[in-house]
Coordinates of C-alpha atoms and ligand atoms in Angstrom, one line a residue:
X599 CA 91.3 69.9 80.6
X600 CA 88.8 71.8 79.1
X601 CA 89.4 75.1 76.7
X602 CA 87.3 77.8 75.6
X603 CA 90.0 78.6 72.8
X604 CA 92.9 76.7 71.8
X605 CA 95.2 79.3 69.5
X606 CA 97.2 76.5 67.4
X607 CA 100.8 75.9 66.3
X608 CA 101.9 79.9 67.9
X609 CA 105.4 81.1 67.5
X610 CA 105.3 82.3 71.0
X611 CA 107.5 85.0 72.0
X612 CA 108.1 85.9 76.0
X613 CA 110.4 88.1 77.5
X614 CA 113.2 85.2 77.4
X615 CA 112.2 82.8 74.7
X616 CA 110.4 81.9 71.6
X617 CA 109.1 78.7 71.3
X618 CA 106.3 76.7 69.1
X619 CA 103.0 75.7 70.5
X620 CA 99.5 75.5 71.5
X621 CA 98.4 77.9 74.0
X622 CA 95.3 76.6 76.0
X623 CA 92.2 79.2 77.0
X624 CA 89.4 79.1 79.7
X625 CA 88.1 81.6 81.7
X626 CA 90.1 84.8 79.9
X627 CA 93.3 82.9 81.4
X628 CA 96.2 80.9 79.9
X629 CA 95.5 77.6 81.4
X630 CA 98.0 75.5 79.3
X631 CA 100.9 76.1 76.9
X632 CA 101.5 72.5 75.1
X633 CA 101.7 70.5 71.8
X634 CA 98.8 69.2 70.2
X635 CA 95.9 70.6 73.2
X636 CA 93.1 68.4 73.1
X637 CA 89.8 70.9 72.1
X638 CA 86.0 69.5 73.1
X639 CA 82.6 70.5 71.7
X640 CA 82.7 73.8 72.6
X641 CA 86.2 75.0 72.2
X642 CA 86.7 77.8 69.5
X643 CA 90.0 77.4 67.3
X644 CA 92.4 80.0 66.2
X645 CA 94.7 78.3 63.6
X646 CA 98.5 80.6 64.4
X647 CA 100.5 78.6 62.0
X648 CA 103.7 80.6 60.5
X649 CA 102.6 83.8 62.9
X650 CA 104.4 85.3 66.1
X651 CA 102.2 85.6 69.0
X652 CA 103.0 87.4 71.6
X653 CA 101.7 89.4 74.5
X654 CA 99.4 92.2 74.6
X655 CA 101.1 95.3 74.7
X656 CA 100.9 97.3 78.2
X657 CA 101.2 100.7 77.2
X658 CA 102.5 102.3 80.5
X659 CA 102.4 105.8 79.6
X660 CA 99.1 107.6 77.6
X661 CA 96.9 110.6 78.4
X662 CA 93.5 109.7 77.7
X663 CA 90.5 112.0 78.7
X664 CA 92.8 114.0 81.0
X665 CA 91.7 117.4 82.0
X666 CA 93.9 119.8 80.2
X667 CA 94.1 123.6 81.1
X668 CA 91.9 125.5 78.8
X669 CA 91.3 126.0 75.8
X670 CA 94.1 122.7 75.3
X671 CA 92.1 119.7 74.7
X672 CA 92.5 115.7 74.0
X673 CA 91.2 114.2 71.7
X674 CA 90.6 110.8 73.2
X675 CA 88.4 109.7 75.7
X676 CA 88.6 106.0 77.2
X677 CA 85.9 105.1 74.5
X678 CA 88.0 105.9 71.5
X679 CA 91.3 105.8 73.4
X680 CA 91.4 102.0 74.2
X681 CA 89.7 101.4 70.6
X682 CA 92.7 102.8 69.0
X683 CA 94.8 100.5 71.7
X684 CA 93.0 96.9 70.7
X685 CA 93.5 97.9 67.0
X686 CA 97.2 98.0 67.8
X687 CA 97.7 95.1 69.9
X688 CA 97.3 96.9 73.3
X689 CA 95.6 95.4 75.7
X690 CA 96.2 97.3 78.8
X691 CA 96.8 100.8 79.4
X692 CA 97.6 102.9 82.5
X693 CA 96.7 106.4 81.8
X694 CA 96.9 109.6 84.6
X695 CA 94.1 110.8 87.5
X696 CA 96.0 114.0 88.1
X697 CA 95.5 116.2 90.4
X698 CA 94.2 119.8 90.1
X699 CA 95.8 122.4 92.5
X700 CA 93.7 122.8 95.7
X701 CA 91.9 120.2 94.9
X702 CA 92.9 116.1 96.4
X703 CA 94.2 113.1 94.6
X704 CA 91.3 111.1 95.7
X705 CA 89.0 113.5 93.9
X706 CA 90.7 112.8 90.7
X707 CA 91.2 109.4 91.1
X708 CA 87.2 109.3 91.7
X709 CA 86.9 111.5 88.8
X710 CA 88.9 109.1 86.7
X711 CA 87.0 106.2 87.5
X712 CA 83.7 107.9 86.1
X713 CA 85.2 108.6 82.8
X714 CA 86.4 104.9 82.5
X715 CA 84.0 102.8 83.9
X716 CA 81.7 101.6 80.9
X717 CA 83.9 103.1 78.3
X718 CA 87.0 101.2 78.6
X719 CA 87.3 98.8 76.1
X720 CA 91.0 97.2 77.1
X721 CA 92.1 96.6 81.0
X722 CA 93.4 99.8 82.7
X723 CA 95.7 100.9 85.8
X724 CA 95.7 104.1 86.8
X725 CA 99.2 106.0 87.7
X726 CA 98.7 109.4 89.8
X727 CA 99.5 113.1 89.0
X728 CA 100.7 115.3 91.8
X729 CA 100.7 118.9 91.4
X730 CA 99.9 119.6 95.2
X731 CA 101.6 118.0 97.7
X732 CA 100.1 119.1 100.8
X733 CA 100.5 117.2 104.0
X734 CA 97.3 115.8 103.7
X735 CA 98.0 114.6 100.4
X736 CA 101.6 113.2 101.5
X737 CA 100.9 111.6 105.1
X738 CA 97.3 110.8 104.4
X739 CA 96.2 110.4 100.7
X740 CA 98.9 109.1 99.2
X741 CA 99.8 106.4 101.5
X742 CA 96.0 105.2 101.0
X743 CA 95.6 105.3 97.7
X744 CA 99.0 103.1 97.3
X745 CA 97.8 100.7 99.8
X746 CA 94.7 99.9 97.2
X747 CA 96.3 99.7 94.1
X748 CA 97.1 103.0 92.5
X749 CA 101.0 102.7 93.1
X750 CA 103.0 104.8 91.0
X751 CA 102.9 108.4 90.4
X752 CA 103.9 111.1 87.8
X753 CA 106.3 114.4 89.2
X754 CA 106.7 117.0 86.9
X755 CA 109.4 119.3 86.7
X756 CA 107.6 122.0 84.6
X757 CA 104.0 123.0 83.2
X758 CA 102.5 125.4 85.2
X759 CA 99.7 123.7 86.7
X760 CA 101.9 120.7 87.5
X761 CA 105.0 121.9 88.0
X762 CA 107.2 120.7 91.3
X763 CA 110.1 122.2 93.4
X764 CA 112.7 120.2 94.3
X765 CA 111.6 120.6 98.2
X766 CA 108.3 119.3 97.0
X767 CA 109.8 116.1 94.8
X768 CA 112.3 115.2 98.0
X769 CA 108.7 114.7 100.0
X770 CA 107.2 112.9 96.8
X771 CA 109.9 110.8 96.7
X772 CA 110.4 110.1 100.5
X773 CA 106.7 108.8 100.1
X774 CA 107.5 106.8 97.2
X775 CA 110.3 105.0 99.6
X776 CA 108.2 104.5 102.5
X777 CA 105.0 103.1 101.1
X778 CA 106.5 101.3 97.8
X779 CA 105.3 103.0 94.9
X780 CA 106.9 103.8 91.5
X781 CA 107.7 107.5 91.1
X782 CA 108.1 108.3 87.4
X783 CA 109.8 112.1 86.3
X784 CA 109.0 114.3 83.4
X785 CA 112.8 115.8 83.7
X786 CA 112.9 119.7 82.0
X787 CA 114.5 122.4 83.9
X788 CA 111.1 125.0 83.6
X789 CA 112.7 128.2 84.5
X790 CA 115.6 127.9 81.5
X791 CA 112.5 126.4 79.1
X792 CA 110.9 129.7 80.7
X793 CA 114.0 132.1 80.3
X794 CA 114.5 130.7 76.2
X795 CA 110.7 130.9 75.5
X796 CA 110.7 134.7 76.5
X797 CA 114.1 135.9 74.2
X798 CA 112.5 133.4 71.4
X799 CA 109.3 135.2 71.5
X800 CA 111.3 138.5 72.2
X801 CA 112.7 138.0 69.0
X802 CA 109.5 137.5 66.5
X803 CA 110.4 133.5 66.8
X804 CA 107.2 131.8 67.5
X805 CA 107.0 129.0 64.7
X806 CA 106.2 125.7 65.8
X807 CA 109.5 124.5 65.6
X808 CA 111.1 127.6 68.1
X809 CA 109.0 124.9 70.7
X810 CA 112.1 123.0 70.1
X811 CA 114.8 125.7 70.7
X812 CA 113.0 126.5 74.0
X813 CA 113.7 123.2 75.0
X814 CA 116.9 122.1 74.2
X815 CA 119.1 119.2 75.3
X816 CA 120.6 120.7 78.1
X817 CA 117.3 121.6 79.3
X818 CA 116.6 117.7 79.8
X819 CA 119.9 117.1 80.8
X820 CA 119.6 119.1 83.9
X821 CA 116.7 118.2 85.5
X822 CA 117.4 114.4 84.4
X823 CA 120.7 114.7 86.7
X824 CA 118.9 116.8 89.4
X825 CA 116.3 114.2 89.5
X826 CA 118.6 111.3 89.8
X827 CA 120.6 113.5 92.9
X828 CA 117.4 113.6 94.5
X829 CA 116.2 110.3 94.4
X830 CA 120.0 109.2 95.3
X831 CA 119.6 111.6 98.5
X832 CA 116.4 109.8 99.2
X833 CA 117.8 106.1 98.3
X834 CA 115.1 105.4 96.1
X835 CA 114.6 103.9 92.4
X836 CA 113.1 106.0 89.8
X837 CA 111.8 106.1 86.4
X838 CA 112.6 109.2 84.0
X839 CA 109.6 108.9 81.4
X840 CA 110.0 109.9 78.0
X841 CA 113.8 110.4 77.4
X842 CA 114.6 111.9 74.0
X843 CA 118.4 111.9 73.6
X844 CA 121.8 111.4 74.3
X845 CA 122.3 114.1 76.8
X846 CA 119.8 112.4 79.0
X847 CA 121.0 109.2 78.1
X848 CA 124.6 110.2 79.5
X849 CA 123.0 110.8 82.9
X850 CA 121.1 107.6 83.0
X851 CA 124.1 105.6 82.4
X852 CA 126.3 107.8 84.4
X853 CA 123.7 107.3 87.5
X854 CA 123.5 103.6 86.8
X855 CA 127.3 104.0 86.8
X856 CA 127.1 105.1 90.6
X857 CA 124.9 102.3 91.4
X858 CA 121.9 104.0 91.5
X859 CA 118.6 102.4 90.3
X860 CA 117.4 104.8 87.9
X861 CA 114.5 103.2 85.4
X862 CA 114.0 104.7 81.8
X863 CA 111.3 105.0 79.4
X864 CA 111.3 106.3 75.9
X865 CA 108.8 106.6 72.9
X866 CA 108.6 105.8 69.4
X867 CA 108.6 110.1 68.6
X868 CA 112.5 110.0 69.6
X869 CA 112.9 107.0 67.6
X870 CA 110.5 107.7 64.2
X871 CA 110.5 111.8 64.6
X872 CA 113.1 114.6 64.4
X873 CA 113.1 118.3 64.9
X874 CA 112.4 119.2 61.5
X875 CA 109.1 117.4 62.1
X876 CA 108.6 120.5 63.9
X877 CA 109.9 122.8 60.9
X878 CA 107.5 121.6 58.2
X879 CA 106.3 124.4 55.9
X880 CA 103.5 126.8 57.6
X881 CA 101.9 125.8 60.7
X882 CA 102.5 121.7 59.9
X883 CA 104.9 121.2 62.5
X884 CA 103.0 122.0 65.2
X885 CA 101.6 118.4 64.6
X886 CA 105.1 117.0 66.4
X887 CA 105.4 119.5 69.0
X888 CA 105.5 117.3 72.3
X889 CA 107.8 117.8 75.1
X890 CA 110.4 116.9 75.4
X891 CA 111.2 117.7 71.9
X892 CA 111.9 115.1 69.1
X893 CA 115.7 116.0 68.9
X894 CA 117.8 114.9 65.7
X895 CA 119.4 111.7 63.8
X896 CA 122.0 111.7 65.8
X897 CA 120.2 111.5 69.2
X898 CA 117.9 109.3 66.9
X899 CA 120.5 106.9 66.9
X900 CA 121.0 107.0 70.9
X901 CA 117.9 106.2 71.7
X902 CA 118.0 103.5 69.3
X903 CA 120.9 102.1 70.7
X904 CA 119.7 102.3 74.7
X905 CA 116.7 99.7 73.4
X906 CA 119.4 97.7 72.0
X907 CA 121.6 97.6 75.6
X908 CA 119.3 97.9 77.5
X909 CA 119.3 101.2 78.9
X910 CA 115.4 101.7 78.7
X911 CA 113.5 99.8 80.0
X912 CA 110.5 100.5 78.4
X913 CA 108.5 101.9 75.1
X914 CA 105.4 103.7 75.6
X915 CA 103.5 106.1 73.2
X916 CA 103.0 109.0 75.8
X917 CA 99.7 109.4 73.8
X918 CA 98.4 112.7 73.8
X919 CA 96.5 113.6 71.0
X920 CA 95.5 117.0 70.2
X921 CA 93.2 117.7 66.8
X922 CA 95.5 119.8 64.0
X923 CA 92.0 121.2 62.3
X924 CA 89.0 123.0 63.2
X925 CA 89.0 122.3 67.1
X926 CA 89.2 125.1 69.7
X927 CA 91.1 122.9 71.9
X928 CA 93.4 121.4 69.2
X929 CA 97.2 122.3 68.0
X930 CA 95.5 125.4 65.9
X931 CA 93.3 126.3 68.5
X932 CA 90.8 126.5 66.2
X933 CA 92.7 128.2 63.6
X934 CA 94.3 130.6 65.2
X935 CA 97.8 128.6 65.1
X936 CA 99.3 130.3 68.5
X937 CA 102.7 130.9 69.1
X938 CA 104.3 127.7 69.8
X939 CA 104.2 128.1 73.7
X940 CA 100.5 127.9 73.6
X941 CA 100.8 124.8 71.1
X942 CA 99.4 122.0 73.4
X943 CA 102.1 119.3 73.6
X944 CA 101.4 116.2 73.0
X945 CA 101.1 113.8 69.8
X946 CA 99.1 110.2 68.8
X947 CA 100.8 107.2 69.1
X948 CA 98.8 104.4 70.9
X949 CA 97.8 102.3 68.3
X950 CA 100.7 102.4 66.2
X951 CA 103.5 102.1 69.2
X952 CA 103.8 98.1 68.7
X953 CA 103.7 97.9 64.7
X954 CA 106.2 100.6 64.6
X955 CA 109.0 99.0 67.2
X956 CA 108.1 95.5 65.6
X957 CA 108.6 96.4 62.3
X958 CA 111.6 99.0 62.1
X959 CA 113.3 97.1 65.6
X960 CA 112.6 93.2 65.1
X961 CA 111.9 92.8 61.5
X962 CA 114.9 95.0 60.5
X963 CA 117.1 93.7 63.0
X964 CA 117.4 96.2 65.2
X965 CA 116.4 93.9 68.6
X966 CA 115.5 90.7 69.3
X967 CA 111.6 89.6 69.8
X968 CA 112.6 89.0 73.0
X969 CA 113.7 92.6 73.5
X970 CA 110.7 93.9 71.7
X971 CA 108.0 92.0 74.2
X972 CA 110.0 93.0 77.1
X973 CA 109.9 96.6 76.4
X974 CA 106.2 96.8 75.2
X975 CA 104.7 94.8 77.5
X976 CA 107.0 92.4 80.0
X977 CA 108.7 95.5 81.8
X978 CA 105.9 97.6 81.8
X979 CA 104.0 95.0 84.0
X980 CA 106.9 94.0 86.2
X981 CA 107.3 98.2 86.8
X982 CA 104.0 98.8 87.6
X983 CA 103.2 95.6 89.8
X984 CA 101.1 94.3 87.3
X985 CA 103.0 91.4 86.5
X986 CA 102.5 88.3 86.5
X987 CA 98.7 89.0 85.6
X988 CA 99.8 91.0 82.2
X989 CA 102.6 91.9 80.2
X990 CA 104.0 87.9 79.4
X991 CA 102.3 84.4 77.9
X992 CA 102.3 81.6 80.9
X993 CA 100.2 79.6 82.4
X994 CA 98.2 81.7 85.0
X995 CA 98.5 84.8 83.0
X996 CA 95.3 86.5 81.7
X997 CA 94.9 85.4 77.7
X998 CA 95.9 89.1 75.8
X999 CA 97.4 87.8 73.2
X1000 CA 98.6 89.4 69.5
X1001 CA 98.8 87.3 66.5
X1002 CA 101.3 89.0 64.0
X1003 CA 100.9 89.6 60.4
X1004 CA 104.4 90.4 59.3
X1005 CA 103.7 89.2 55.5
X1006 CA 102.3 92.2 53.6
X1007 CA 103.6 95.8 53.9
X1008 CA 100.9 97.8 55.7
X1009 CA 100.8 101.7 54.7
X1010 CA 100.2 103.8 58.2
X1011 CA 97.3 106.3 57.1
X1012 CA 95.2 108.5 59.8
X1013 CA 91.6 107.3 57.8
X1014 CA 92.6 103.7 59.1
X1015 CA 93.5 104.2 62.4
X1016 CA 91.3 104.4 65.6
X1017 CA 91.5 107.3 67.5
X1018 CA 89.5 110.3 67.4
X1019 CA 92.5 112.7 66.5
X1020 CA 92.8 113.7 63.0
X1021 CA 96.1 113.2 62.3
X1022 CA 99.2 110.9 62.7
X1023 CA 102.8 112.2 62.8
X1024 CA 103.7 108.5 60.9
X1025 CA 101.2 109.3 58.0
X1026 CA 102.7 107.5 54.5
X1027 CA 105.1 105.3 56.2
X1028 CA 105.2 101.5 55.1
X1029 CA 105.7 98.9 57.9
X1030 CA 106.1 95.4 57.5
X1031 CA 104.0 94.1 60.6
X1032 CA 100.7 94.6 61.6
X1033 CA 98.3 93.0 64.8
X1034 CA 96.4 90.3 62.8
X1035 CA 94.4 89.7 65.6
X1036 CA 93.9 91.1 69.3
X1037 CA 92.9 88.9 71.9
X1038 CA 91.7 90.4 75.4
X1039 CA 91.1 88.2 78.2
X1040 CA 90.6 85.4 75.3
X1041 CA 88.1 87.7 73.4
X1042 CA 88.8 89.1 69.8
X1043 CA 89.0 92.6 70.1
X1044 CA 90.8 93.2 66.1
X1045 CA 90.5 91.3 63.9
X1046 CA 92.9 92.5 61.4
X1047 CA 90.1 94.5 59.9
X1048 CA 87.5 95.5 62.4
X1049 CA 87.1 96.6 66.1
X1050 CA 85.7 94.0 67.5
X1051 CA 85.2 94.8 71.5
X1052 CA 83.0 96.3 73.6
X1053 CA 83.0 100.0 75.8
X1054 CA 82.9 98.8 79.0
X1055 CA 84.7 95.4 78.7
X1056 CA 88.3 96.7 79.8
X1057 CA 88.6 95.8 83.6
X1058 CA 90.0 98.1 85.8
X1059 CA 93.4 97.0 87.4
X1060 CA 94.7 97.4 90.5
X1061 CA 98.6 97.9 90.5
X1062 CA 100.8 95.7 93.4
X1063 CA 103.5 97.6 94.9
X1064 CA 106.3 97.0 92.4
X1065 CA 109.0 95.3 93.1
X1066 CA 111.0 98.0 91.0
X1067 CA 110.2 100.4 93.5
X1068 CA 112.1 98.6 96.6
X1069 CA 115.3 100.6 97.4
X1070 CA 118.1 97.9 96.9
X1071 CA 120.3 97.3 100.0
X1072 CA 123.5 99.7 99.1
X1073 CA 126.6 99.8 101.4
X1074 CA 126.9 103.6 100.5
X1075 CA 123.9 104.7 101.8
X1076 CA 124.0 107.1 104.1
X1077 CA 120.3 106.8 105.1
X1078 CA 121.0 103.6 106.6
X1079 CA 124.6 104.8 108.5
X1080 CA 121.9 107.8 110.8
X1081 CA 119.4 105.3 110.9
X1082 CA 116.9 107.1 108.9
X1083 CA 115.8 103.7 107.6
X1084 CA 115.1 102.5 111.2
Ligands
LIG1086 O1 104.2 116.6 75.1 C1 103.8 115.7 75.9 N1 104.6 114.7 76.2 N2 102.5 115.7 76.4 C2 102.0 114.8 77.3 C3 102.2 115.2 78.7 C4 103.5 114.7 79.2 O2 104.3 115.5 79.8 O3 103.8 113.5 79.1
LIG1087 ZN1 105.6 114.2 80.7
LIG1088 ZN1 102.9 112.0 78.9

């Protein structure tokens, strides 16, 4: 057997184990996992000794060049997006072609493609936005766009130029059921966020951190439990992304209680941020304002403790970077520092999401390894029929690999990081781990110190039709008693 890389004497952690060896290269693949691999002239070494290796992360939920509604801009394109990823130890990433009212999901999928191809710099999947649901777009589109490789798909219960009725996310999530694809829910009730903004605003209270009394708890809680009823009168699995606290939580587990095969993703802002994030002096806070809202300790805690039974399934960063200073489409709007419902929502997050959850989960005992790869990168894959390909280290699996450093104390600070946004809500705090290295496909891509890949490396994906997404066989269905799944 002949290797192109051998990575030596790895503390390899998976989904399930954690074991010591060599891990074979050729081709971008894992082609062996074994003691002592036997290298030839041309193999390239990478001594691992005393250093946890394990999968590149899959970050399954990131907004990355994605049309905003004016003047709200990212700050990230693919370019400088997947940069910031490698840096961090992700290797894939599967950001959003969303749809634009009156306009078809094929159009943004095409529109997607051109601001990926050649900047891309990790692997990439692409999930769908719906915002118009048309006929076409349900009986025709859709359908065909699952059946080559684009098979999940966001629903959102508020924003104005995406937001869905519940008429419109029964017909989402009927196709969902009858082609196979994953249909994930941003879960806020939008006429109470709409009711609170107006008496907040009513009453002079416009600071950045009102964005978070115009969002409350029960405002998740509701459409969390009205998106679960739906998908339960449907008889399909869902995913809830971005679940910030115990009131959501309750719903999940209640739901999960029932039977029902109800998926959930959270994000290191409800584990690492709180709502006096949002209150810092002047117009500071507006740097945290994402929605939902980072909530307090005690949901804090919650969210901690659904990683640790597992009640989530996975941790994404829900990237969304939005400049603080100087940029028309940034969280001042170019200094103007709006009201906070014109705030754009949305914080950085991608290339810190894995040294964060290693270093304040694994290394202080929080969750196992094993838990930590599984909800970075294992479930991710396996959600998003990605998996076997990404998300886990086996033979047959492509070769993204991250060598820890979890010796020296690594101080997060903006000027170090890779994005183009100019700020980071974890700015000052110490971790103890940090990517020594990133492989891609057997490439280095960080290398503890420098960027090492290329725009236009990162392969596009496309995405089987998750097993996640199959409706379990359930004796209380009442789809099957009618027939309706004839
Ligand atoms: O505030 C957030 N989360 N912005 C990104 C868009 C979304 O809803 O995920
Ligand atoms: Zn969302
Ligand atoms: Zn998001």
């Amino acid at each position: 057997m002949s290797f192109d890389l051998i990575v030596r004497r790895a503390q390899v952690a998976t989904a399930a184990d954690l074991f010591l060896c060599d891990i074979g290269i050729a081709g971008g693949r894992i082609t062996a996992l074994g003691e002592r691999l036997q290298a030839d002239a041309h193999t390239r070494e990478i001594d691992a000794a005393g250093r946890f290796v394990t999968p590149g992360g899959v970050d399954a939920h990131c907004h990355l060049d994605q049309p905003m509604l004016p003047p709200a801009r990212l700050a990230d394109d693919f370019e400088t997006g997947t940069r910031s990823a490698a840096c961090g130890g992700t290797t894939t990433v599967i950001p959003f072609a969303a749809q634009q009212k009156g306009h078809s999901v094929q159009a943004a999928v095409e529109d997607y493609h051109r601001r990926a191809d050649g900047k891309a710099s990790v692997d990439y999947a692409f999930h769908l936005i719906v915002s118009d649901p048309t006929p076409t777009v349900l009986h025709e589109e859709l359908p065909a766009l699952i059946e080559q490789g684009y098979t999940s798909f966001k629903i959102y219960m508020t924003y104005d130029d995406m937001k869905l009725d519940d008429r419109q996310l029964l017909e989402l999530l009927e196709v969902a059921r009858r082609h196979g694809a994953m249909a994930m829910i941003h879960a806020e009730n939008t006429d109470a966020i709409a009711f609170l903004t107006e008496r907040l605003l009513g009453a002079g209270k416009t600071a950045p951190r009102f964005h978070g009394l115009s969002r409350p708890s029960p405002v998740e809680r509701e459409a969390t439990h009205r998106a679960i009823t739906l998908a339960e009168l449907v008889d399909v699995p869902i995913l809830i992304v971005h679940v910030s606290g115990a009131e959501a939580v309750e719903q999940i587990r209640w739901a999960r209680g029932k039977g029902l095969n109800v998926q959930a993703e959270t994000c290191p802002q409800y584990l690492f941020l709180t709502q006096d994030d949002m209150a810092l002096e002047g117009f500071l806070g507006a740097r945290c304002v994402c929605s939902p809202p980072p909530r307090d300790k005690a949901n804090q805690q919650v969210i901690w403790d659904g990683l640790v039974d597992g009640l989530f399934s996975i941790v994404s960063s829900d990237h969304a970077p939005f400049n603080y200073d100087g940029d028309s489409g940034g969280k001042r709007l170019g200094g103007k520092e709006p009201a906070f419902p014109y705030i754009p929502n949305g914080i950085p997050g991608i290339e810190t999401r894995l040294p964060l959850l290693f270093s304040e989960g694994v290394l202080a005992g929080r969750i196992s390894l094993q838990q930590f790869v599984a909800l970075t990168a294992t479930n991710a894959a396996r959600l998003y029929g990605l998996y076997p390909r990404k998300g886990t280290i086996a033979v047959g699996s492509d070769a993204d690999l991250v060598i820890w450093n979890t010796g020296t104390p690594h101080t997060i600070r903006n000027e170090t990081l890779h994005h183009a946004a100019d700020y980071t809500p974890y700015e000052g705090m110490e971790l103890q781990a940090w990517p020594a290295m990133t492989l891609l496909r057997g490439e280095t891509v960080w290398d503890g110190e420098h960027f090492l890949g290329r725009a236009g490396a990162g392969r596009f994906l496309r995405c089987d039709k998750p097993e996640a997404a199959r409706p379990r066989p359930r004796q209380t269905s009442w789809r099957r008693w009618e027939g309706l799944d004839e």
